[in-house]
Coordinates of C-alpha atoms in Angstrom, one line a residue:
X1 CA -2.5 22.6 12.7
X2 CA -4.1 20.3 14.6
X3 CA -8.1 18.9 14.8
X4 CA -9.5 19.4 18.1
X5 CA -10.7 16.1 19.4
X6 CA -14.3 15.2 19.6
X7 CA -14.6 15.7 24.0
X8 CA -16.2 12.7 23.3
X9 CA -13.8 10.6 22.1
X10 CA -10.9 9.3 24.4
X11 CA -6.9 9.6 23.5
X12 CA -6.0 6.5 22.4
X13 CA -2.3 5.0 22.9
X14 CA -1.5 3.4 19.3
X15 CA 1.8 1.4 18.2
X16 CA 1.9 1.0 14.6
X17 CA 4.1 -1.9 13.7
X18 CA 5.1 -2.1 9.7
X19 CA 8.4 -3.8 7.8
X20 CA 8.2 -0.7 5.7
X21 CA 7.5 3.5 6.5
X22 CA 7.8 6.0 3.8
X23 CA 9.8 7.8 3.3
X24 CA 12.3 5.5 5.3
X25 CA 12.0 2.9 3.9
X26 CA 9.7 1.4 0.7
X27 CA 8.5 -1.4 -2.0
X28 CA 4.4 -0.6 -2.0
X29 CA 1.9 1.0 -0.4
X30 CA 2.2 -0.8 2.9
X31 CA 4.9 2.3 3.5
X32 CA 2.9 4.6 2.4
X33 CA 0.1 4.0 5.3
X34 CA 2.6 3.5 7.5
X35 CA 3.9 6.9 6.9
X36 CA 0.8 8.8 6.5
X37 CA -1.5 6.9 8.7
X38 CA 0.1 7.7 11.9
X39 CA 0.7 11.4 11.4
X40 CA -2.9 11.9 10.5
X41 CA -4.3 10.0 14.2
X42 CA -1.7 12.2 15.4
X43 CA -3.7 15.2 14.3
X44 CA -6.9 14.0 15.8
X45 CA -5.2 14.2 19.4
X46 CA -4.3 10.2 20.0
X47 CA -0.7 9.5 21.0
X48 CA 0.9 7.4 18.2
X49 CA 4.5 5.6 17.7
X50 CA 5.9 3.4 14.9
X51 CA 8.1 0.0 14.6
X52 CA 10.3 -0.6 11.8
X53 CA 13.2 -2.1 11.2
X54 CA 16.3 -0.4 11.0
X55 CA 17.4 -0.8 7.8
X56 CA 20.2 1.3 6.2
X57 CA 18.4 4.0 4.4
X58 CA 16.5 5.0 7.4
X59 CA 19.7 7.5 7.9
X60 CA 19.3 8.6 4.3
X61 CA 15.9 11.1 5.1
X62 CA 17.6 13.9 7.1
X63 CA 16.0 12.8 10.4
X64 CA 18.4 11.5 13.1
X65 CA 18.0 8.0 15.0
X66 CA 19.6 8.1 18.5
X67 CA 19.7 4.5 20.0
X68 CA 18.4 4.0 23.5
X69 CA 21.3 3.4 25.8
X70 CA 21.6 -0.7 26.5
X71 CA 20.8 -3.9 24.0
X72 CA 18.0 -6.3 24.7
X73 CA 17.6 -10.2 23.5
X74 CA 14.7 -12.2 22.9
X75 CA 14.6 -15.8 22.3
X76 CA 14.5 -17.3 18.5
X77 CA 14.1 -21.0 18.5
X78 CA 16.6 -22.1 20.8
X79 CA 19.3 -18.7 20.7
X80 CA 19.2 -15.6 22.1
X81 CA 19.6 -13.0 19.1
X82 CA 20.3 -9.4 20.2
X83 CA 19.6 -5.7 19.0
X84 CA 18.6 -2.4 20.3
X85 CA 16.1 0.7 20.1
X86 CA 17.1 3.5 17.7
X87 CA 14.6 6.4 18.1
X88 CA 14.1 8.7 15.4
X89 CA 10.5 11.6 14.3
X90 CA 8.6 11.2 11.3
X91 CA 9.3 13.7 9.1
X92 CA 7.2 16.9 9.5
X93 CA 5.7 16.0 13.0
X94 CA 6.1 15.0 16.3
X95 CA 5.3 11.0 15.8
X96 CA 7.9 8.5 17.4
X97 CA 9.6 6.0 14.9
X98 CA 11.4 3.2 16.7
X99 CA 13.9 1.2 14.4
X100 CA 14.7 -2.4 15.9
X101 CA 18.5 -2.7 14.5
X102 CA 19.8 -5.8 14.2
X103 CA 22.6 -5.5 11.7
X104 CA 22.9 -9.0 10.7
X105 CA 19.1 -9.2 9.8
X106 CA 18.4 -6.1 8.3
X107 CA 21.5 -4.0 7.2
X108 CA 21.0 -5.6 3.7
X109 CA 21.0 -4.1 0.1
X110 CA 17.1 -4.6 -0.4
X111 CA 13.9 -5.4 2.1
X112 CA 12.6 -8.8 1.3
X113 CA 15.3 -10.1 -0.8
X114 CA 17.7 -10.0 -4.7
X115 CA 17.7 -10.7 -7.9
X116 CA 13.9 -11.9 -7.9
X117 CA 14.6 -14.1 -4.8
X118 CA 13.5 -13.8 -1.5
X119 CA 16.1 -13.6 1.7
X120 CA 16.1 -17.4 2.6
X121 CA 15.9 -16.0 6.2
X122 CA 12.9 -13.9 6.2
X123 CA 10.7 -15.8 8.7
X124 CA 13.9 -15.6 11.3
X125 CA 14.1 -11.9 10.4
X126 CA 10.8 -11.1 11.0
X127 CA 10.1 -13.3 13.8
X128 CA 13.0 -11.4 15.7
X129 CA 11.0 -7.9 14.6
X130 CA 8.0 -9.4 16.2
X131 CA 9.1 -10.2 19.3
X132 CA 11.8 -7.0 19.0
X133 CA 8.5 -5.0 19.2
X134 CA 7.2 -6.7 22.1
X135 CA 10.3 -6.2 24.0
X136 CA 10.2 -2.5 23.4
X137 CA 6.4 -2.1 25.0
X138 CA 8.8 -3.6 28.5
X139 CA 11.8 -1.3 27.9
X140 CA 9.4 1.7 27.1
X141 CA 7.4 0.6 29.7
X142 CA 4.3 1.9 27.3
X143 CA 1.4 -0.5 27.4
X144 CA -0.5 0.7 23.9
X145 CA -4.3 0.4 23.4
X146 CA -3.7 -1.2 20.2
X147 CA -1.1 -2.6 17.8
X148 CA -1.6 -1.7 14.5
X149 CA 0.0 -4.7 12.9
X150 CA 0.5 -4.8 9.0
X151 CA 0.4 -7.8 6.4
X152 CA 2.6 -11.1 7.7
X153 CA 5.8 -9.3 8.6
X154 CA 3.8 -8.8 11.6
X155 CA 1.5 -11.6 11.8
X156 CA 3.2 -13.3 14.9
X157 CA 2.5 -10.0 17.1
X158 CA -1.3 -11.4 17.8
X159 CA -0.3 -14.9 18.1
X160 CA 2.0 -13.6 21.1
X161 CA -0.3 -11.6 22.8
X162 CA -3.1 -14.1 22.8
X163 CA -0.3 -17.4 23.9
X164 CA 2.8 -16.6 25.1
X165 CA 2.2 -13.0 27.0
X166 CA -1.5 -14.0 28.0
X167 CA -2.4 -12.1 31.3
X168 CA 0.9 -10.7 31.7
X169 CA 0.8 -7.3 33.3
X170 CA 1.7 -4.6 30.2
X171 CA 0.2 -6.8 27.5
X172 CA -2.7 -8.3 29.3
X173 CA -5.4 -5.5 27.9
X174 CA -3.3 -4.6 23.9
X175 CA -5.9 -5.5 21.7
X176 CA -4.8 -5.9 17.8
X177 CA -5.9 -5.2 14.4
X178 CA -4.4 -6.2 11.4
X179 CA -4.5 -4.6 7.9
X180 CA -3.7 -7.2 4.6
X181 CA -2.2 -4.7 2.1
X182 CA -1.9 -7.1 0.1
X183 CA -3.3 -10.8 0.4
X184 CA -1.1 -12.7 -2.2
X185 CA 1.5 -12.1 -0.1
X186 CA 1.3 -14.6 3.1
X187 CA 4.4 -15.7 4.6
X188 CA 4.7 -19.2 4.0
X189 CA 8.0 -21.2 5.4
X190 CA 9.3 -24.6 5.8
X191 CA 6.9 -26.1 8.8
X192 CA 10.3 -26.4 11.1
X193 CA 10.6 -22.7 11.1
X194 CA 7.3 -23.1 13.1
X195 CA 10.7 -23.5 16.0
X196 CA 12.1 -20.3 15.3
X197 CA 8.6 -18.8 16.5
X198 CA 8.7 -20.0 20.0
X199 CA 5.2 -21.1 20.1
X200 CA 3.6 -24.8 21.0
X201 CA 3.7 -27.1 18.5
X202 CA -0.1 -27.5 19.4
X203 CA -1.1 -24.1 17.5
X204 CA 0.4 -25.6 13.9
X205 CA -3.0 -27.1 12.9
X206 CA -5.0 -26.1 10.2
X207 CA -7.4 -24.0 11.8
X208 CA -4.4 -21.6 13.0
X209 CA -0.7 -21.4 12.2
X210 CA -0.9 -24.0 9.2
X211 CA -1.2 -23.7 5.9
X212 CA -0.7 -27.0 3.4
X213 CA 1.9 -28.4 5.2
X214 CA 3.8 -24.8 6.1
X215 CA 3.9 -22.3 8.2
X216 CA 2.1 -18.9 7.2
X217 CA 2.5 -16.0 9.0
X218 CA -0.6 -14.1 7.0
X219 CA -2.9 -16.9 8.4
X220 CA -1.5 -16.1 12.1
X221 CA -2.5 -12.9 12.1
X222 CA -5.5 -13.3 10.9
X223 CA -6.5 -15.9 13.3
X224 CA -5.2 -14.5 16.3
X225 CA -6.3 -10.5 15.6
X226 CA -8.9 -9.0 17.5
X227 CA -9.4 -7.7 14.1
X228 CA -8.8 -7.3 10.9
X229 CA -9.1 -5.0 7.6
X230 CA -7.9 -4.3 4.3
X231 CA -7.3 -1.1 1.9
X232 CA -10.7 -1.1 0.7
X233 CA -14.1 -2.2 1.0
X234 CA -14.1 -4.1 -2.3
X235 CA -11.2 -5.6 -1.6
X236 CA -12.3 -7.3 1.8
X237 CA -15.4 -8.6 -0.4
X238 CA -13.4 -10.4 -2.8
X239 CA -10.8 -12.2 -0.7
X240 CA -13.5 -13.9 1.2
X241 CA -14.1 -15.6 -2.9
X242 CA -12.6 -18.3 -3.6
X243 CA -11.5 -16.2 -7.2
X244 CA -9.6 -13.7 -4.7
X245 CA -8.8 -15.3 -1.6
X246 CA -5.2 -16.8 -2.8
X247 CA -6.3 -20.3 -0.2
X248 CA -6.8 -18.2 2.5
X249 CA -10.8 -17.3 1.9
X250 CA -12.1 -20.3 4.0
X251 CA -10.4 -18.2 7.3
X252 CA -11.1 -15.0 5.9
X253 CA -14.7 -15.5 6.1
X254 CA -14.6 -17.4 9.5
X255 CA -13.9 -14.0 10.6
X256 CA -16.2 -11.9 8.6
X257 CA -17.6 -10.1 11.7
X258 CA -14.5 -8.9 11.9
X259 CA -13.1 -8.4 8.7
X260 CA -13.5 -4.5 7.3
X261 CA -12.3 -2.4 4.6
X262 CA -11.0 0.7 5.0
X263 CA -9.9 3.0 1.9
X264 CA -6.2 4.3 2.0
X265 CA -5.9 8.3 1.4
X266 CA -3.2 10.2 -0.1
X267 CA -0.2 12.6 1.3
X268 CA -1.5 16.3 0.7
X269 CA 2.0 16.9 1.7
X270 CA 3.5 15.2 -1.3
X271 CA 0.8 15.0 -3.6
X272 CA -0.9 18.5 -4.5
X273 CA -0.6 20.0 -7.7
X274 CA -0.6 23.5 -6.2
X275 CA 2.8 22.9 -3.8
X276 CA 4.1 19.6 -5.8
X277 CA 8.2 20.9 -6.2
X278 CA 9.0 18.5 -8.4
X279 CA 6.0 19.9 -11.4
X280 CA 6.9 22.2 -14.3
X281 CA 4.1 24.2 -13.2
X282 CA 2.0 24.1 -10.3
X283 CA -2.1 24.4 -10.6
X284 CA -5.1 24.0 -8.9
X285 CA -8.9 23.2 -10.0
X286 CA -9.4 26.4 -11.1
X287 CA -6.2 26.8 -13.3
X288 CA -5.4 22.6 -14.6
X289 CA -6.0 23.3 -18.1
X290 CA -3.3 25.7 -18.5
X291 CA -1.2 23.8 -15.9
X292 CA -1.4 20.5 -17.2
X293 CA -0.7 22.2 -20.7
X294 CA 2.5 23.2 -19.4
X295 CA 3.8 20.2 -17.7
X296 CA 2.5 18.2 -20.5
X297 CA 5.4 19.9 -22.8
X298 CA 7.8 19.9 -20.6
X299 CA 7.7 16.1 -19.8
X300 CA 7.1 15.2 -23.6
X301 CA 10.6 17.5 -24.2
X302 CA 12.5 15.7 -21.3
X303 CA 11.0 12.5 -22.3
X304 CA 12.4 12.8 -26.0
X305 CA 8.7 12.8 -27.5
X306 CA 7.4 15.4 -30.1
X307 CA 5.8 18.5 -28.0
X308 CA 2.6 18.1 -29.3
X309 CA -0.3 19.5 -27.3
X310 CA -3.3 18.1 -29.1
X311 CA -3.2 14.0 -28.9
X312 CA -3.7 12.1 -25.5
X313 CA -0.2 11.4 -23.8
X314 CA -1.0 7.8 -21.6
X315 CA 1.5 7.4 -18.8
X316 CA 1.9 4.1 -16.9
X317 CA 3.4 3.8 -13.3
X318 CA 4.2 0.7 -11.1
X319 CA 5.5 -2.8 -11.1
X320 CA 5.7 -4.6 -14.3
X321 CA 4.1 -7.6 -13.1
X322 CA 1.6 -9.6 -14.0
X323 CA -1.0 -8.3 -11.7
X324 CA -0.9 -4.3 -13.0
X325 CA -2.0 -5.9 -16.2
X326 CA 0.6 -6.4 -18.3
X327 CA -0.6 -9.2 -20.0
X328 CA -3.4 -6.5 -21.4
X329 CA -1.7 -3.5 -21.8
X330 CA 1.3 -5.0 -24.0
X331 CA -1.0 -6.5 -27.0
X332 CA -3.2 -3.5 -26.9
X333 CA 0.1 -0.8 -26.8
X334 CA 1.4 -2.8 -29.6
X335 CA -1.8 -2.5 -31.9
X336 CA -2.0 1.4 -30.6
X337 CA 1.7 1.9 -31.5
X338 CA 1.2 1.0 -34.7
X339 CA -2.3 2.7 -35.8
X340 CA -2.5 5.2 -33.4
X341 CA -0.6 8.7 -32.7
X342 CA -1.3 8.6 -28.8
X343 CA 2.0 8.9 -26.8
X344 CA 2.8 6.7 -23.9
X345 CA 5.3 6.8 -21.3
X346 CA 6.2 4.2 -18.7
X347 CA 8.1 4.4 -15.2
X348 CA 8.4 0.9 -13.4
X349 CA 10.8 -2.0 -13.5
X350 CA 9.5 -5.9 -12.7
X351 CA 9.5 -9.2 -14.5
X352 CA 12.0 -9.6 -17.2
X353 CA 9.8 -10.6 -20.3
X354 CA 7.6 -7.2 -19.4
X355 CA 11.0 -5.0 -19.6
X356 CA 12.3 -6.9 -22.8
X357 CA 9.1 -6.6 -24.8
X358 CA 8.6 -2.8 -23.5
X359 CA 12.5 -1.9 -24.4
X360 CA 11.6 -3.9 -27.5
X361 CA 8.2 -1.3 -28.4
X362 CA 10.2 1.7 -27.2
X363 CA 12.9 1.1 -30.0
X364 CA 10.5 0.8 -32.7
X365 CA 8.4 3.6 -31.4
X366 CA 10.9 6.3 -30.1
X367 CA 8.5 9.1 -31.4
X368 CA 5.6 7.0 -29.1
X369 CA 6.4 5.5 -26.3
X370 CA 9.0 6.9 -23.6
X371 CA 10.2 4.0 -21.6
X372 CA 12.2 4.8 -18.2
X373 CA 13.0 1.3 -16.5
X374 CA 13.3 1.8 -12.9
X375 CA 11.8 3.9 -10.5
X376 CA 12.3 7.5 -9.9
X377 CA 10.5 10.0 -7.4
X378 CA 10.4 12.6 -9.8
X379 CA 9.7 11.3 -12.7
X380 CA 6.4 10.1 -11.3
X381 CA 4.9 13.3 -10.2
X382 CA 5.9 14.5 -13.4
X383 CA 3.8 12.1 -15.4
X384 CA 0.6 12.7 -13.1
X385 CA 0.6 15.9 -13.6
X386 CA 1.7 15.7 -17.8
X387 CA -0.2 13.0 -18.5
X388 CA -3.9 12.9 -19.9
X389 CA -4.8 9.8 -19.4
X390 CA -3.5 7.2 -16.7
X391 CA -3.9 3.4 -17.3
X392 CA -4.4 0.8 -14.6
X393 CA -6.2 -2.5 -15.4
X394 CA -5.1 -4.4 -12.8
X395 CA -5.6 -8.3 -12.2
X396 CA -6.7 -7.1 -9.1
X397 CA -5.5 -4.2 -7.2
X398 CA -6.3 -3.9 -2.8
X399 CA -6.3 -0.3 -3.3
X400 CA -4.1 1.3 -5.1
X401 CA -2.7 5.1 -5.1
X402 CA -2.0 5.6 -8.1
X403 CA -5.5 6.2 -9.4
X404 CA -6.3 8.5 -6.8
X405 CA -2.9 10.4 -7.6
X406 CA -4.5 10.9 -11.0
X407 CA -7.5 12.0 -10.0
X408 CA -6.3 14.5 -7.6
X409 CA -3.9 16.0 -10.7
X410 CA -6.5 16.0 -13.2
X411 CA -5.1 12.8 -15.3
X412 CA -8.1 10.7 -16.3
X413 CA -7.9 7.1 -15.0
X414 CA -8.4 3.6 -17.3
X415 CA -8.8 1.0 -14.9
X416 CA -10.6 -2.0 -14.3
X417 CA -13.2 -2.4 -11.8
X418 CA -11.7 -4.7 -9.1
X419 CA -10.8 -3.9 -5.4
X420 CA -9.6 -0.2 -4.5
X421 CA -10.1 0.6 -8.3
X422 CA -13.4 0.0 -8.4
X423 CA -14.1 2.2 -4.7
X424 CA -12.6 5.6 -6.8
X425 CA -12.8 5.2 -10.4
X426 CA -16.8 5.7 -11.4
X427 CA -17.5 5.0 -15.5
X428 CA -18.3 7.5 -17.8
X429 CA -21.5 6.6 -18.9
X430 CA -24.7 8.8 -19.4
X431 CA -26.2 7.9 -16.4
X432 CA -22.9 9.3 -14.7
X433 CA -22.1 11.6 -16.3
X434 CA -25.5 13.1 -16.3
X435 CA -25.3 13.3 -12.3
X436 CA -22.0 14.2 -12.1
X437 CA -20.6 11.4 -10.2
X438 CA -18.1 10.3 -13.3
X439 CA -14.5 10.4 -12.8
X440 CA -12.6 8.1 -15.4
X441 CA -13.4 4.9 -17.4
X442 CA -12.9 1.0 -16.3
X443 CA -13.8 -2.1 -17.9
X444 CA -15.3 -5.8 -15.8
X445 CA -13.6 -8.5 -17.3
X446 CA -9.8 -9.1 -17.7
X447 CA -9.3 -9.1 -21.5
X448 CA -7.5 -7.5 -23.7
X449 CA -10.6 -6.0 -26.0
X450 CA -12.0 -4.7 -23.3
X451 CA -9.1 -2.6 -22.2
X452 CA -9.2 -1.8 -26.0
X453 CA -12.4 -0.8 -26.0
X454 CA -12.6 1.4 -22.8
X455 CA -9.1 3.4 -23.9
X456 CA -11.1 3.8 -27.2
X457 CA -13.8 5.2 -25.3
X458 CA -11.4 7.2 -22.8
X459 CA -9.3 8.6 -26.1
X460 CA -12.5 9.7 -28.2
X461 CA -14.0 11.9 -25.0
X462 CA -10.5 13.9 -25.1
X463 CA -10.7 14.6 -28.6
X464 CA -13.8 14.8 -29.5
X465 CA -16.1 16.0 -26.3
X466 CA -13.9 18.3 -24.5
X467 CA -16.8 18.9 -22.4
X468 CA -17.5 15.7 -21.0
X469 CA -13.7 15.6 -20.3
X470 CA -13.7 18.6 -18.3
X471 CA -16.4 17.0 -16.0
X472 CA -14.5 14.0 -15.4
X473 CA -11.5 16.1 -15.0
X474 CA -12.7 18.8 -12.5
X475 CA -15.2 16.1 -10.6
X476 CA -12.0 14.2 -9.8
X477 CA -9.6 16.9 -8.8
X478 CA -12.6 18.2 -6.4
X479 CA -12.8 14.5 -4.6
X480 CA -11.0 14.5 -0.8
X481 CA -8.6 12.0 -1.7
X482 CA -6.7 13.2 1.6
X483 CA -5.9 10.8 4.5
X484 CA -7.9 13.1 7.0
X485 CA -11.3 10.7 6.5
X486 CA -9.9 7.5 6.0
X487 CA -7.6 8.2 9.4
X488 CA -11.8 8.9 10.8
X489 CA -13.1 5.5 10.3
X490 CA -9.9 3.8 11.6
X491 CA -10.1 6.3 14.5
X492 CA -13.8 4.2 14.4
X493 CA -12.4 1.1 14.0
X494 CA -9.8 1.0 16.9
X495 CA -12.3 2.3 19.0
X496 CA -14.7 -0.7 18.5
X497 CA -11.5 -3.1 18.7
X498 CA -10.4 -2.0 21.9
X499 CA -13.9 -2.1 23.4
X500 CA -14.3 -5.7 22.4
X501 CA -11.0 -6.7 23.7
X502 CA -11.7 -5.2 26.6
X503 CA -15.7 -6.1 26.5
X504 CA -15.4 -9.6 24.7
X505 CA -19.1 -10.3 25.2
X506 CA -20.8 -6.6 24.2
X507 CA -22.0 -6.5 20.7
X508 CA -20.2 -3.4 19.0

């Protein structure tokens, strides 16, 4: 169904350009936005289409790409590389997906890259996908509002607009915004790839395209965006630290009066406890104790751990990498292994020493820990909705989903307050809990005996105050974590970016 537009609001025309769009395609959360984002501006009435890349497993989500009848080429360094428009629907609506195929760059096994390496092409890759998108605003002959550009896949789309198709009739009046999903992540090449880009030589200096000696990609968005946001407000304070800003705060805060946060939201589609397919049981607010009950014993039997209803089952889902906290949570699982009956199970794959020492746990702790290496759909719903408690204590996190996952299926988050963790998790304490605002439990600084200390304190409500628990439990469930207001204040945001494209001098 869709929200009537505000009469006083005007349609906007809005091309979303992202290396990755669930469910097509997917590392992180960048897809997930990708995927949602656009459906939900759809709603509000604007007209919305999507650039990706065609990779192979676009054809592998039961929606049909047709390509658009001719090739075009653009220019990459001194060639000519060719491709062509396939156009395909987003899954349960009406938005446009355009996937730029170009077989030789992108029908590959993987996104980025293998076996912990990167693709030694990338920048050539993604330099064609730029400029792939800007030939498909001429062959659509569809001059957007905005592009929606997203972390340094897409970086080069402002730097184009604002040099090399400057005043030209189509692109002339596209104003951009882009969103850093993720700011450790930058796009830095070999300084001679700066060719591949087609740009002048005169923009590689150190207040645009370069970065130490290379070029990054991250930077050139930033620089040249009309502007720019991240996932959440917290997050777009810390990367303008030095602590946070991975080398790049100096720029970031250059362009503070244009740097926002904006939350993401969550799929209602795919994640409600009340429609979820893949659940044991589905429940709602009024019925999660018995639900959860249920799914809880199921996952423990399919999980091989003892179907026992009365001691906190921890789950764990993401990347084993360093910056989900692994450097915490192994020292502190070891020592609750050992002295502790809490269950634990853990979905993700990453760096090697993480997987060795967690296949190492699992096979002294069977009865314990469940360990799945790897990543499965299924599997993850399952533990939101199973688990008691979820555990997050991220080095630092931009947003993060799966918190608010937890909280929308009733599984206490552990986190630590940094970024998008910090914006949804709210500690239990008195004052908190007194007014009702309390949702989970997180911890400042990144040690290990304070993650100790806060699961202490998360464990000891569930057995001991079941109260309490229910509070936290039922306050979080009844929290919009739906994409409906964070597609609002984007909505907002566009709005003020177009009129200063269009206005440069008016104060927003």
């Amino acid at each position: 169904m869709k929200v009537p537009l505000n009469r006083a609001r005007k349609p906007m025309k809005i091309l979303v350009a992202s290396s990755e769009v669930a469910p097509f395609a997917k590392t992180g959360g960048l897809a997930d936005v990708a995927g949602a984002l656009p459906k939900q501006l759809q709603q509000l009435g604007h007209e919305v289409v999507v650039f990706m890349p065609a990779y192979p497993s676009i054809h592998q989500v039961g929606e049909s790409f047709v390509p658009l009848r001719g090739q075009f080429s653009v220019p990459l360094g001194a060639s000519l590389v060719s491709g062509r428009l396939l156009k395909g629907r987003m899954p349960a609506s009406d938005v446009t997906v355009y996937a730029v195929e170009q077989n030789e760059y992108f029908h590959r096994d993987a996104l980025y890259g293998e076996n912990g390496q990167d693709y030694p092409d990338n920048c050539e890759r993604f330099v064609f996908f730029c400029r792939a998108v800007m030939e498909g605003i001429r062959i659509l002959d569809w001059s957007p509002d905005l592009i929606h550009a997203n972390d340094w896949q897409t970086g080069l789309i402002p730097a184009l607009l604002k040099t090399e198709f400057a005043g030209t009739p189509v692109y002339e009046n596209i104003a951009t915004l882009l969103t850093i999903h993720n700011l450790a992540y930058q796009g830095n090449f070999w300084h001679w790839d700066m060719l591949l880009t087609g740009l002048d030589w005169k923009y590689f200096n150190w207040n645009q395209m370069e970065f130490f000696g290379q070029l990054n990609l991250l930077k050139t968005g930033i620089v040249f965006a009309d502007a720019i946001n991240t996932v959440s407000p917290t997050y777009a304070a810390e990367i303008q630290t030095e602590e946070h800003g991975c080398g790049l705060d100096g720029v970031l805060r250059s362009r503070g009066n244009v740097l926002s946060g904006i939350l993401n939201g969550i799929d209602g589609h795919d994640w409600n406890p009340a429609t979820d397919s893949q659940l044991a049981v589905n429940y709602d607010l009024d019925s999660w104790q018995q639900g959860k009950a249920a799914c809880k014993a199921a996952l423990q039997e399919e999980a091989g751990l003892p179907q026992i209803s009365n001691i906190p089952l921890i789950g764990i889902i993401g990347r084993l990498a360093s910056q989900k906290g692994w450097s915490l949570i192994l020292p502190v699982m070891d020592q609750w292994l050992r002295y502790s009956d809490a269950q634990w199970i853990v979905l993700g794959t990453g760096q090697p020493e993480f997987q060795a020492a967690l296949s190492e746990l699992a096979s002294q702790f069977p009865q314990q820990l469940a360990l799945k290496l790897g990543f499965s759909n299924r599997l993850a719903h399952r533990i939101e909705s199973a688990a008691d408690i979820f555990l997050m204590p991220s080095e630092y996190e931009p947003c993060g989903l799966n918190q608010q996952y937890s909280l929308a299926y009733g599984t206490v988050p552990v986190v630590r307050q940094t970024g998008g963790l910090a914006d949804t998790v709210v500690d239990a304490r008195p004052d908190t809990i007194g007014n009702g605002s309390a949702n989970g439990f997180s911890f400042r600084e990144f040690k290990a005996e304070h993650l100790d200390a806060t699961l202490h304190r998360a464990v000891d409500t569930y057995l001991r105050h079941a109260d309490i628990w229910r509070k936290l439990v039922v306050t979080g469930m009844g929290q919009d974590w739906s994409w409906s207001a964070s597609a609002r204040k984007y909505q907002r945001l566009y709005e003020q970016t177009i009129a200063r494209k269009l206005s440069p001098q008016r104060a927003i």
